[in-house]
PDB file of C-alpha atoms and ligand atoms in Angstrom:
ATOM      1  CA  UNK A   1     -95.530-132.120  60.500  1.00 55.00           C
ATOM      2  CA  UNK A   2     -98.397-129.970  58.955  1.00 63.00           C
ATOM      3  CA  UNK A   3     -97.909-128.133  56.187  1.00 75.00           C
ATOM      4  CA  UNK A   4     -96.821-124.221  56.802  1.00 80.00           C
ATOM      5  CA  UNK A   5     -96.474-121.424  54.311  1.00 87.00           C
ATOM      6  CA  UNK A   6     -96.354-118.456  56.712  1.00 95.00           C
ATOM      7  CA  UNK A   7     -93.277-116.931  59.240  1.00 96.00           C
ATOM      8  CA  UNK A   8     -92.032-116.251  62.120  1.00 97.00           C
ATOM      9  CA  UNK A   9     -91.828-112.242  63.191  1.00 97.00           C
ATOM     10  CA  UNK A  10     -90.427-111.417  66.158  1.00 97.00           C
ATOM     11  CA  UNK A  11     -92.301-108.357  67.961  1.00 97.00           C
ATOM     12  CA  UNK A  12     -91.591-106.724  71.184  1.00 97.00           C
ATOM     13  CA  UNK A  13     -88.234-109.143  72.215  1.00 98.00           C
ATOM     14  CA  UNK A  14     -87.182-108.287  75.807  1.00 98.00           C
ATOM     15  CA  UNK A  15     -83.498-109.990  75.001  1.00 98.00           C
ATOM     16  CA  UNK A  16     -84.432-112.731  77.826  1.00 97.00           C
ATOM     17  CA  UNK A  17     -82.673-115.056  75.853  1.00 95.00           C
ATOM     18  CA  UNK A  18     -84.486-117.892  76.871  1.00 96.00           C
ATOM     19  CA  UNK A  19     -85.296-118.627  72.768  1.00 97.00           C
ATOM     20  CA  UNK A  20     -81.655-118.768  71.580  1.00 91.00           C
ATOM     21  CA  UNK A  21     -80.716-122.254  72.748  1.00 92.00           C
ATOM     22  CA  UNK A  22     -83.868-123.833  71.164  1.00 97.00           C
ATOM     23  CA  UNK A  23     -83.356-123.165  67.748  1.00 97.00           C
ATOM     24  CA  UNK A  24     -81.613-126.395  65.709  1.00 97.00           C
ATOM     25  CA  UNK A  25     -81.507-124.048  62.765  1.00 97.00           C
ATOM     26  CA  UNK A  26     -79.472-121.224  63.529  1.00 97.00           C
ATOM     27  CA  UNK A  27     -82.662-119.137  62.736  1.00 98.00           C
ATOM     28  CA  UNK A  28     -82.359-117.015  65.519  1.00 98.00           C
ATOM     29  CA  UNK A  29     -79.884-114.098  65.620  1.00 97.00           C
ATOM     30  CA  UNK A  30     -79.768-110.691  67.545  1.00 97.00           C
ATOM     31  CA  UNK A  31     -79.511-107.246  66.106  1.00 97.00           C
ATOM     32  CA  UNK A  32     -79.037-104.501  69.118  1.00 97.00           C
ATOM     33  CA  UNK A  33     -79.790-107.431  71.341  1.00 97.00           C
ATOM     34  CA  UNK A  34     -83.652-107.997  70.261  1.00 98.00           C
ATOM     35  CA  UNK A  35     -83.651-111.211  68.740  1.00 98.00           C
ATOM     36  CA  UNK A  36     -84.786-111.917  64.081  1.00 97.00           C
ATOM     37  CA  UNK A  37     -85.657-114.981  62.682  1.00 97.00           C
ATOM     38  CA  UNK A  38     -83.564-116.210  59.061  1.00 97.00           C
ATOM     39  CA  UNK A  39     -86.821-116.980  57.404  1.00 96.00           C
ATOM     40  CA  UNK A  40     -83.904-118.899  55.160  1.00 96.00           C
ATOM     41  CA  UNK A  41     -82.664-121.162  58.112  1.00 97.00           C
ATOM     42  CA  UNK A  42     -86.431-121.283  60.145  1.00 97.00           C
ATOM     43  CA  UNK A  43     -88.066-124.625  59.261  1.00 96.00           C
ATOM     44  CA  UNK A  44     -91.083-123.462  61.065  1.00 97.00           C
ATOM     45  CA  UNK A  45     -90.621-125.751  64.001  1.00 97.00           C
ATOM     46  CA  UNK A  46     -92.746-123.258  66.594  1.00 97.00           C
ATOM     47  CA  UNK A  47     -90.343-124.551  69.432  1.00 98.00           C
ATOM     48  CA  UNK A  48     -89.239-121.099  69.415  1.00 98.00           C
ATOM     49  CA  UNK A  49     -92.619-119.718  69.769  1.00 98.00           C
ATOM     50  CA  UNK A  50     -93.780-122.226  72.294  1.00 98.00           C
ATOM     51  CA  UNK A  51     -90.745-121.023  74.704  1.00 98.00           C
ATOM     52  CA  UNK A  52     -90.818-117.057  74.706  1.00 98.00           C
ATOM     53  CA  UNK A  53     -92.195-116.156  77.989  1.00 98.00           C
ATOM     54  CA  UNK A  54     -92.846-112.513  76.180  1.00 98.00           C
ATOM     55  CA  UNK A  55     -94.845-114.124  73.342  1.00 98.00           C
ATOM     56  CA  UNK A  56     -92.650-112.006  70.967  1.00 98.00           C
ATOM     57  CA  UNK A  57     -92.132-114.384  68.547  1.00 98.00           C
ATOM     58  CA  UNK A  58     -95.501-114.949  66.328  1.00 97.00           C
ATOM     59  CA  UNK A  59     -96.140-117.259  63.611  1.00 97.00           C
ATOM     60  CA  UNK A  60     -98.212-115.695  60.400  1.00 96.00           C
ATOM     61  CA  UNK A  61     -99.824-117.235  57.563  1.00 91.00           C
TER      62      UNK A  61
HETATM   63  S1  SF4 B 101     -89.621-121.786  64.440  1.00 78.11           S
HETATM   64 FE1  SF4 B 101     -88.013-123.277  64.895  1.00 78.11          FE
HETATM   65  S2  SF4 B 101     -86.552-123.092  63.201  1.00 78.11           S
HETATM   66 FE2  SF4 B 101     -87.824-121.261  63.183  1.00 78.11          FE
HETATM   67  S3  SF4 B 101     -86.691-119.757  64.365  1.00 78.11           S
HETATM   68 FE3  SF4 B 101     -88.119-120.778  65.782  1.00 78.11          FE
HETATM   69  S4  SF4 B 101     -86.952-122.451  66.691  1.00 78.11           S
HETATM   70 FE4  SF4 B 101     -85.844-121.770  64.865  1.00 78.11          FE
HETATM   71  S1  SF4 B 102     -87.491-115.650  74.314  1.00 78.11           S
HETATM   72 FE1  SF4 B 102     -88.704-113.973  73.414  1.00 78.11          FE
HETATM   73  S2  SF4 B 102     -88.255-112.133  74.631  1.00 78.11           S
HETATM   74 FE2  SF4 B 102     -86.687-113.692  75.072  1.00 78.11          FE
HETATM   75  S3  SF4 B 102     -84.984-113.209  73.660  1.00 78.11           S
HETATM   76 FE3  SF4 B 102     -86.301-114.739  72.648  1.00 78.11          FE
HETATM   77  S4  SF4 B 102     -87.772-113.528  71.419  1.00 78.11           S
HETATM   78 FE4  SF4 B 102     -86.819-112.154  72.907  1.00 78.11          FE
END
């Protein structure tokens, strides 16, 4: 895999859900229901990106 140095930010989460199953890390976790990325646990894997149909989650350098 490439090299990253950015993040994952999670903007505009419409609790679908369809993200939290994806996530090998444990990365993902919900406060009030909208879903927050553990920039500790989140190897940068995009899957999690890839499968919002809201396009909520957003990688930046
Ligand atoms: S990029 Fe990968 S590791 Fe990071 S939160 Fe999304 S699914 Fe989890
Ligand atoms: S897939 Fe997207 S909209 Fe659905 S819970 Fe995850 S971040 Fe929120």
């Amino acid at each position: 895999m490439e090299e990253r140095d950015g993040f994952i930010v999670s903007i505009g989460c419409r609790k679908c859900g369809k993200c939290e199953n994806v996530c090998l890390n444990g990365a993902l976790y919900r406060i009030n229901g909208f879903v927050n990325v553990d920039h500790q646990k989140c190897d940068l894997c995009m899957k999690c990106v890839k499968i919002c149909p809201n396009k909520a989650l957003v990688y930046m350098e």
